[in-house]
PDB file of C-alpha atoms in Angstrom:
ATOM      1  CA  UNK D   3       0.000   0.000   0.000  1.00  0.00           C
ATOM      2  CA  UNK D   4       1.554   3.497  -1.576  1.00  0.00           C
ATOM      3  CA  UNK D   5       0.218   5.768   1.416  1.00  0.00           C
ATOM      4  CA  UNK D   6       0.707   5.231   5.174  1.00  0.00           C
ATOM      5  CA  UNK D   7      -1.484   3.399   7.088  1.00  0.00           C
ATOM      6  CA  UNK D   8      -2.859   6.630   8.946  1.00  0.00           C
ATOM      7  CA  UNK D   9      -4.178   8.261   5.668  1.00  0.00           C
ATOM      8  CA  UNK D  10      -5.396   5.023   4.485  1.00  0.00           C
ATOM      9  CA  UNK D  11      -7.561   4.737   7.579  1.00  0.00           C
ATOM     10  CA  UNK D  12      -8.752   8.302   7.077  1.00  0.00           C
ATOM     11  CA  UNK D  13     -10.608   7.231   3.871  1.00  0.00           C
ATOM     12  CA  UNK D  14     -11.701   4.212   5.375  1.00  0.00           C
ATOM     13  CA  UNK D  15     -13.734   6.245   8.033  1.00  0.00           C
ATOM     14  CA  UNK D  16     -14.929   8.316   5.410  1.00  0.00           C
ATOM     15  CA  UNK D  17     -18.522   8.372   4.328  1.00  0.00           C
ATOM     16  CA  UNK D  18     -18.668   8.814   0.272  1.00  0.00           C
ATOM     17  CA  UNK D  19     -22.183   9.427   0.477  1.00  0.00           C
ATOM     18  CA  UNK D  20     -22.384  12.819   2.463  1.00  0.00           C
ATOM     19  CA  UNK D  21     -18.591  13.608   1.527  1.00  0.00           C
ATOM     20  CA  UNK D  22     -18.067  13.300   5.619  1.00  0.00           C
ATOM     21  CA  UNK D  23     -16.460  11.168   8.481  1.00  0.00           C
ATOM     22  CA  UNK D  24     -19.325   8.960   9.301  1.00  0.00           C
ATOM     23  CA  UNK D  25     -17.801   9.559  13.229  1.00  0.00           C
ATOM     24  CA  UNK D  26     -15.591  12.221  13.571  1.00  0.00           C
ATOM     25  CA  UNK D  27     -14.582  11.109  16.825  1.00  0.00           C
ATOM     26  CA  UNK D  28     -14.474   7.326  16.427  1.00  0.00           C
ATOM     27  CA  UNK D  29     -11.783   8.393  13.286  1.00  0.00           C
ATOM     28  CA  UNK D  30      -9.526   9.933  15.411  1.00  0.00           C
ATOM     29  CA  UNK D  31      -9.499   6.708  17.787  1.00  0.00           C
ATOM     30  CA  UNK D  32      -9.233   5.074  14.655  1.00  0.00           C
ATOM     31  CA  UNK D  33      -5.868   7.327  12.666  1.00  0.00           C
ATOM     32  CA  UNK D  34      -4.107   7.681  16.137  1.00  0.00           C
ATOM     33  CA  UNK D  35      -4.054   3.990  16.072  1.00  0.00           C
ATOM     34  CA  UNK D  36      -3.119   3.509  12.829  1.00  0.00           C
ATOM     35  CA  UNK D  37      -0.142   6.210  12.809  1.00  0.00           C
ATOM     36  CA  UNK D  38       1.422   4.296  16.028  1.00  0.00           C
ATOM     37  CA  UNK D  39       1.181   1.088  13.997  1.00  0.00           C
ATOM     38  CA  UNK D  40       2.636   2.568  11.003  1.00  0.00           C
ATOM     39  CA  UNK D  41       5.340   3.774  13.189  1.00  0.00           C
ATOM     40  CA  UNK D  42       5.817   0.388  14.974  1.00  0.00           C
ATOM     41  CA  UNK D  43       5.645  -1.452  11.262  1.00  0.00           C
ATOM     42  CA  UNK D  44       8.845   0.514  10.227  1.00  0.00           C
ATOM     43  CA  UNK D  45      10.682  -0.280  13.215  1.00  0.00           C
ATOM     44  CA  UNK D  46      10.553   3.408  14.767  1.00  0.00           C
ATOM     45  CA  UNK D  47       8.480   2.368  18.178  1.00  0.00           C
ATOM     46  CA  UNK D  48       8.790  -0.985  20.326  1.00  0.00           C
ATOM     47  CA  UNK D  49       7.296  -1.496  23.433  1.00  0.00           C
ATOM     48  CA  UNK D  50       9.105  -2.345  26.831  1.00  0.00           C
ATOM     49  CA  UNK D  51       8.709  -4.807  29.370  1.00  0.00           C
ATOM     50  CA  UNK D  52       6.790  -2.751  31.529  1.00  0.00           C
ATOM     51  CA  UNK D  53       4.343  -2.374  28.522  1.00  0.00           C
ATOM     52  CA  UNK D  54       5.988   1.237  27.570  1.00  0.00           C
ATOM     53  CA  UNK D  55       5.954   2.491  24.181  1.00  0.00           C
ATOM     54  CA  UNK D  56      10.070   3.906  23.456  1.00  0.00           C
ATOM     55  CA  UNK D  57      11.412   5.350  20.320  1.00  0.00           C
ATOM     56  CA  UNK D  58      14.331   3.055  19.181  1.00  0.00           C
ATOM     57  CA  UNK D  59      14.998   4.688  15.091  1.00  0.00           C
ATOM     58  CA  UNK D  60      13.992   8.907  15.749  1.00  0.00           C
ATOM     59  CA  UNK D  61      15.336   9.769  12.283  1.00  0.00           C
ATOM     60  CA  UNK D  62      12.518  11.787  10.247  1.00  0.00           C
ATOM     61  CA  UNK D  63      10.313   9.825   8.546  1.00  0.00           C
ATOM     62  CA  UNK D  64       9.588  11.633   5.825  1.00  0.00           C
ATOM     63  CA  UNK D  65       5.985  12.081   7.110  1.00  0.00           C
ATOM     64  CA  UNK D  66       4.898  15.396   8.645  1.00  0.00           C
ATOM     65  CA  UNK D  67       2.371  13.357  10.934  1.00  0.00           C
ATOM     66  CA  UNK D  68       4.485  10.458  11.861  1.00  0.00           C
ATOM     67  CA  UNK D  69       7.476  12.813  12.519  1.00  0.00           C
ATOM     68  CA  UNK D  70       4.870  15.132  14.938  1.00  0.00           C
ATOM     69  CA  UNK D  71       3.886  11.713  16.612  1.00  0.00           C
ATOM     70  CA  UNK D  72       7.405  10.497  17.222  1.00  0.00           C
ATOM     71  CA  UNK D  73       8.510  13.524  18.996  1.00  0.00           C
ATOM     72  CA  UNK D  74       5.557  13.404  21.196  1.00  0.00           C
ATOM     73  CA  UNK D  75       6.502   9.447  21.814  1.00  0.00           C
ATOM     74  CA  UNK D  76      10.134  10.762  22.573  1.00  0.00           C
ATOM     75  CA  UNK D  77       8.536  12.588  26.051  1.00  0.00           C
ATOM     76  CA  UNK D  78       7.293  10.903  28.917  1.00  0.00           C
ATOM     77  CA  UNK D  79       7.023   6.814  28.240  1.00  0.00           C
ATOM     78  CA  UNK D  80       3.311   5.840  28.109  1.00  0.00           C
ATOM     79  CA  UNK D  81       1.474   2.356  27.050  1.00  0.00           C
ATOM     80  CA  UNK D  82      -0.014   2.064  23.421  1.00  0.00           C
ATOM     81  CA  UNK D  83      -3.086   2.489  25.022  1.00  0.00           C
ATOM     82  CA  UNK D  84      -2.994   5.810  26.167  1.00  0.00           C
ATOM     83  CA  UNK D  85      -1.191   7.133  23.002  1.00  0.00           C
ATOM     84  CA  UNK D  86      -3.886   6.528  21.180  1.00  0.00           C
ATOM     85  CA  UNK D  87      -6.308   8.111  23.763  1.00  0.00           C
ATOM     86  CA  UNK D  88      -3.677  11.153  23.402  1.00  0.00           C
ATOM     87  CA  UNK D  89      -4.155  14.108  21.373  1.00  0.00           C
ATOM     88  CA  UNK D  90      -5.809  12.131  18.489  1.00  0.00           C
ATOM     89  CA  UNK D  91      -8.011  15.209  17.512  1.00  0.00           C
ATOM     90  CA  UNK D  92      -4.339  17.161  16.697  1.00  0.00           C
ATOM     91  CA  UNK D  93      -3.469  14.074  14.618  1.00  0.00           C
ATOM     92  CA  UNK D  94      -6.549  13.913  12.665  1.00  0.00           C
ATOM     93  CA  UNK D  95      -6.606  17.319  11.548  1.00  0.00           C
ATOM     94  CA  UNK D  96      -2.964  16.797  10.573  1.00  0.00           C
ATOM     95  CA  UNK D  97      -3.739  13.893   8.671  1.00  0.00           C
ATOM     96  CA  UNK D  98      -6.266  15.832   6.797  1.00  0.00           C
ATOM     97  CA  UNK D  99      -3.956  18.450   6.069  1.00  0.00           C
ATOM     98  CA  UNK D 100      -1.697  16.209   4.643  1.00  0.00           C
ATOM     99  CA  UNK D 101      -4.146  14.601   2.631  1.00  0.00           C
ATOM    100  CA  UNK D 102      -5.326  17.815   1.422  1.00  0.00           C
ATOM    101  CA  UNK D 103      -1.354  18.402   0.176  1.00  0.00           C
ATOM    102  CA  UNK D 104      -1.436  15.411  -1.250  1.00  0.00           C
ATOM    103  CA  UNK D 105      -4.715  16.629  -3.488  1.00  0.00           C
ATOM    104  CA  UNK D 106      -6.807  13.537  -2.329  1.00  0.00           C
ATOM    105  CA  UNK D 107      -9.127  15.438  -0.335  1.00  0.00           C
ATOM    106  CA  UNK D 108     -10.501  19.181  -0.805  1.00  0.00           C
ATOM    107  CA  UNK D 109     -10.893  20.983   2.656  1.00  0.00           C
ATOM    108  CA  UNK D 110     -13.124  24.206   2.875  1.00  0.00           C
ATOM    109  CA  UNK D 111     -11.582  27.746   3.753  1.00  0.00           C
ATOM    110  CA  UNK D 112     -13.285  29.177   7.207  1.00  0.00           C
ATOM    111  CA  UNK D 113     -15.878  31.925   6.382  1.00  0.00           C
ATOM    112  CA  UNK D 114     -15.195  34.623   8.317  1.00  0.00           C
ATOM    113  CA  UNK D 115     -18.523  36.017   7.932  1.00  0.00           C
ATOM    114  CA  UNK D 116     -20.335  32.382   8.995  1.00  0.00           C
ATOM    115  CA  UNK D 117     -20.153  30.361  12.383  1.00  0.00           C
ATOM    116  CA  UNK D 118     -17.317  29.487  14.102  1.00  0.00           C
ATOM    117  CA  UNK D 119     -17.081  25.514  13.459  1.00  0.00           C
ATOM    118  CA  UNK D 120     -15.358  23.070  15.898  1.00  0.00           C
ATOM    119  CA  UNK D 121     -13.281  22.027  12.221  1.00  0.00           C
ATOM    120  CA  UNK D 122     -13.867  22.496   8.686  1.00  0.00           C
ATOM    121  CA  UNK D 123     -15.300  20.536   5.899  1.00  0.00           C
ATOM    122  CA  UNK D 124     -13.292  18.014   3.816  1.00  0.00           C
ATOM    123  CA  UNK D 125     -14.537  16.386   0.644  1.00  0.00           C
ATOM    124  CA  UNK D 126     -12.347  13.466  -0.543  1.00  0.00           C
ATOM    125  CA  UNK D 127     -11.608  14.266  -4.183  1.00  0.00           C
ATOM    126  CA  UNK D 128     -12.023  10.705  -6.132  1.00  0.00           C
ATOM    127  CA  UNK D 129     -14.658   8.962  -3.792  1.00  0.00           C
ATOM    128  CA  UNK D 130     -13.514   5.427  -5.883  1.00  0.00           C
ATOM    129  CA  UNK D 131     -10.202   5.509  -3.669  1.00  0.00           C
ATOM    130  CA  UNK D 132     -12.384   5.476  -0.318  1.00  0.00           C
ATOM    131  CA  UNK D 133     -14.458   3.199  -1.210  1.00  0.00           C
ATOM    132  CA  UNK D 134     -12.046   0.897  -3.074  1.00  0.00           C
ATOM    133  CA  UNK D 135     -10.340   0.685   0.363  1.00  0.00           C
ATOM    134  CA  UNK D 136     -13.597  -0.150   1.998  1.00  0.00           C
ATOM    135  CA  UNK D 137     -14.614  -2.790   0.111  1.00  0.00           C
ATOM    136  CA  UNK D 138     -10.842  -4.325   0.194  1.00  0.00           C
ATOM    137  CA  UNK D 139     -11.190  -4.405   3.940  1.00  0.00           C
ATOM    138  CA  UNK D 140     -14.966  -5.698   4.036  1.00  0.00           C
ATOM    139  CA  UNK D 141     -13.559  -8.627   1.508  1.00  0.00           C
ATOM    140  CA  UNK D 142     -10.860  -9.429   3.607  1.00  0.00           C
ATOM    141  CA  UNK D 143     -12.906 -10.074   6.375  1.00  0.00           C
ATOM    142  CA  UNK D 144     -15.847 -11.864   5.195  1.00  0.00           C
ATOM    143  CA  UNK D 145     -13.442 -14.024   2.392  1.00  0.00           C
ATOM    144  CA  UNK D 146     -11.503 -17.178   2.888  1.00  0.00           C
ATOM    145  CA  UNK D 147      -7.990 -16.495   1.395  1.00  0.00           C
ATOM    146  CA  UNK D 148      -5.410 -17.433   3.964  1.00  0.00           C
ATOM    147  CA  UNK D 149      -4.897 -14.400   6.362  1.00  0.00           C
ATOM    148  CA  UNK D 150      -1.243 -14.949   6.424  1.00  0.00           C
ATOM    149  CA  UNK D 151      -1.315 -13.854   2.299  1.00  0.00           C
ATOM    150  CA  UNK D 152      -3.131 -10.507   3.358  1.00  0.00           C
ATOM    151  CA  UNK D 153      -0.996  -7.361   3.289  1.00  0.00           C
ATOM    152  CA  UNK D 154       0.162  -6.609   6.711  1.00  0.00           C
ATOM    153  CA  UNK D 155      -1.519  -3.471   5.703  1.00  0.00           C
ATOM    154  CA  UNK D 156      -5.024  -4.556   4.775  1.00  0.00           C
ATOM    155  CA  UNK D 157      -4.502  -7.104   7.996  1.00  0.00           C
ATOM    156  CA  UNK D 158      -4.434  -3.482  10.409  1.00  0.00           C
ATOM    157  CA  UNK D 159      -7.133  -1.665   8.948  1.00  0.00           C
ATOM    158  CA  UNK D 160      -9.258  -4.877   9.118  1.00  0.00           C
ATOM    159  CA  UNK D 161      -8.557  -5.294  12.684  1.00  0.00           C
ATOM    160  CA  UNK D 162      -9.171  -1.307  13.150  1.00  0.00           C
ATOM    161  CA  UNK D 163     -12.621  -1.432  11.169  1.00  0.00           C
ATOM    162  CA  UNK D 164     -13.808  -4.401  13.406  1.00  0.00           C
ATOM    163  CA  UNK D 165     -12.446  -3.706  17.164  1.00  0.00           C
ATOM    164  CA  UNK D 166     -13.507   0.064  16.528  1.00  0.00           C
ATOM    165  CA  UNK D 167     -16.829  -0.980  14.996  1.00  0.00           C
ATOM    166  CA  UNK D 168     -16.561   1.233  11.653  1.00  0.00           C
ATOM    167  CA  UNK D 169     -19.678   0.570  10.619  1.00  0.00           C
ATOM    168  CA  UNK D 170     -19.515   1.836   7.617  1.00  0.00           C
ATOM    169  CA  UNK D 171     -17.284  -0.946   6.289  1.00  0.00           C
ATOM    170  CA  UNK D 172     -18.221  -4.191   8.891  1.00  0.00           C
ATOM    171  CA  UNK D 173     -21.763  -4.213  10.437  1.00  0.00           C
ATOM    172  CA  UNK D 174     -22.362  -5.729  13.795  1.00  0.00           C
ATOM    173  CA  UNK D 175     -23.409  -9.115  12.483  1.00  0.00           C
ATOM    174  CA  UNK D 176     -20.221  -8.756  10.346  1.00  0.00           C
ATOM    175  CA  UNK D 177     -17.961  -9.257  13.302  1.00  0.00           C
ATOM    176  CA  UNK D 178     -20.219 -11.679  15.214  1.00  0.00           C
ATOM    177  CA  UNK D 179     -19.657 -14.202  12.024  1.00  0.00           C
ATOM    178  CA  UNK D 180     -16.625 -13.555  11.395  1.00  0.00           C
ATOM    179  CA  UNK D 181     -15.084 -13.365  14.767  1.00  0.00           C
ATOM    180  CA  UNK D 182     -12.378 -16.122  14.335  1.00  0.00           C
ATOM    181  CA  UNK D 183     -10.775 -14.522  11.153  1.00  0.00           C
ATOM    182  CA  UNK D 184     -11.137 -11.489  13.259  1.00  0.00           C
ATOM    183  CA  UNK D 185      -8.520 -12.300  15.606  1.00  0.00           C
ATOM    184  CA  UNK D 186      -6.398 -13.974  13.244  1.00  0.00           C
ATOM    185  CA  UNK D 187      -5.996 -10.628  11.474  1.00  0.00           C
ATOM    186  CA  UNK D 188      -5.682  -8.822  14.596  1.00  0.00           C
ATOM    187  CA  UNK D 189      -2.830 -11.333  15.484  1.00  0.00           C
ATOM    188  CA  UNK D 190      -0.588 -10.235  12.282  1.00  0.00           C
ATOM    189  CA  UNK D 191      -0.060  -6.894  14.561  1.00  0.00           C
ATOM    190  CA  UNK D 192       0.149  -8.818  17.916  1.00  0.00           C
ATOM    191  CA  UNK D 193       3.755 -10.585  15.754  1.00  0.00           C
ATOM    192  CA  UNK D 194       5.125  -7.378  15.690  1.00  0.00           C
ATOM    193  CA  UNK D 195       3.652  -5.583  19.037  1.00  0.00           C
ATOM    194  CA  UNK D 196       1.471  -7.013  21.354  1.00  0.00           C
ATOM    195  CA  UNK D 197       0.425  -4.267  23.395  1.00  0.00           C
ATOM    196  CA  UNK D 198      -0.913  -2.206  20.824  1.00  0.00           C
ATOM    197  CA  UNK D 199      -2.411  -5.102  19.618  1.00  0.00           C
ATOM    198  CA  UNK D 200      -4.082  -5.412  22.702  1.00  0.00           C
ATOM    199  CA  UNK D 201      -5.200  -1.623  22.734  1.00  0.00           C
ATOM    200  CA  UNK D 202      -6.152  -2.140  19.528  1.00  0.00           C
ATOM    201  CA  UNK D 203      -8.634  -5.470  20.095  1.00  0.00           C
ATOM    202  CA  UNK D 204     -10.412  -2.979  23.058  1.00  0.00           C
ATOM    203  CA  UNK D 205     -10.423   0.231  20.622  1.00  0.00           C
ATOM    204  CA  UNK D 206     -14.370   0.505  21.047  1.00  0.00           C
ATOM    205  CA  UNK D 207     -14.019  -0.011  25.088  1.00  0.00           C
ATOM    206  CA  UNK D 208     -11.506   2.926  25.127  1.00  0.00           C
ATOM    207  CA  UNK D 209     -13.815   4.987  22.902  1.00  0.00           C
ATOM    208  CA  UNK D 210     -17.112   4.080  24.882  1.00  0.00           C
ATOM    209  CA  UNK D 211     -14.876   5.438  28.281  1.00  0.00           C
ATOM    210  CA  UNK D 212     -13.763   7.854  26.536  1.00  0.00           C
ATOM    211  CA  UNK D 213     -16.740   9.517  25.654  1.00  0.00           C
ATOM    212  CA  UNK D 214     -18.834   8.348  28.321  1.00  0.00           C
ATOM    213  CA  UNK D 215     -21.171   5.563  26.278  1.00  0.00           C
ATOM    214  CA  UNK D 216     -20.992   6.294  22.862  1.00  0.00           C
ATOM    215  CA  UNK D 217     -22.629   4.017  21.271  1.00  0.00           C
ATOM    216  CA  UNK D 218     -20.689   1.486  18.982  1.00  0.00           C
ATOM    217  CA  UNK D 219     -23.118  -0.475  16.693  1.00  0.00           C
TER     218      UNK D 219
END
């Protein structure tokens, strides 16, 4: 997969249909995870003993957003857990920023004249590249193919559309059948880090805290 697995989740959170995040907060949950995955994927981020996330490789990625969320990793050590409950609101903007760079998405200029919005709008440019990555993910886990052939890529976003109950790509009945291949996916991440695989398999828990019972689907 060309792009990194945080702007890659961004258009898998995104609704084609209203040209919106379907959950604006559940997306950050959802990028913030993915951006820490990306980071531990390329060998940037390990966890300790203790369960602490520490930078082993802080050369700049290359990435605006990955090279914001390694210097923030590069402070006081913290589990996987709480980075992703950690300024994911900063990191989804940024994301979108980058993806508006990058001319995939449109976002609106601020009317000075109009209401002062908690963020503006963004409109993904080609809506075939959203839902192209969708469907890939919605394949992978209702299909048969060996999960060990999936890309390691398609294998995260899988595990982030079920655990933080995306609805717009994996209903509820979704993960209920396909539970087993669930965790099987979710256990290409656990090879590389466990604890953030863990964080990752109780994404909708940490949300539901988070925002004091939102509901999940």
């Amino acid at each position: 997969m060309s792009r990194g697995l945080h702007l890659t989740a961004y258009l898998l959170a995104f609704d084609t249909r209203v040209q919106s995040l379907q959950d604006r907060t559940r997306a950050g949950y959802l990028v913030r995870a993915a951006a820490l995955t990306e980071l531990a994927h390329r060998g940037a981020a390990t966890e300790d003993a203790t369960g602490r996330v520490r930078v082993v490789l802080a050369d700049p990625t290359g990435d605006r957003v990955l090279d914001a969320l390694l210097t923030e990793l590069g402070g006081r050590p913290r589990t996987w857990k709480s980075w992703i409950k950690r300024s994911r609101d900063d990191t989804l903007e940024a994301v979108e920023e980058q993806l508006t760079v990058l001319g995939v998405t449109t976002t609106a200029d601020r009317d000075p004249h109009g209401p002062v919005l908690a963020h503006r709008s963004v409109a993904v440019n080609d809506p075939r590249e959203a839902l192209d990555v969708q469907v890939r993910v919605a394949e992978l886990v209702r299909g048969t193919a060996p999960v060990a052939q999936a890309p390691f890529a398609d294998a995260v976003l899988a595990a982030l559309a079920a655990h933080g109950h995306l609805r717009l790509v994996l209903s509820r009945q979704d993960r209920k059948a396909h539970a087993e291949r669930i965790t099987a996916l979710t256990d290409r991440l656990a090879d590389q880090a466990p604890g953030l695989a863990r964080a990752v398999t109780g994404l909708n828990l940490t949300m539901v805290a988070g925002q004091g019972g939102m509901g999940g689907g």
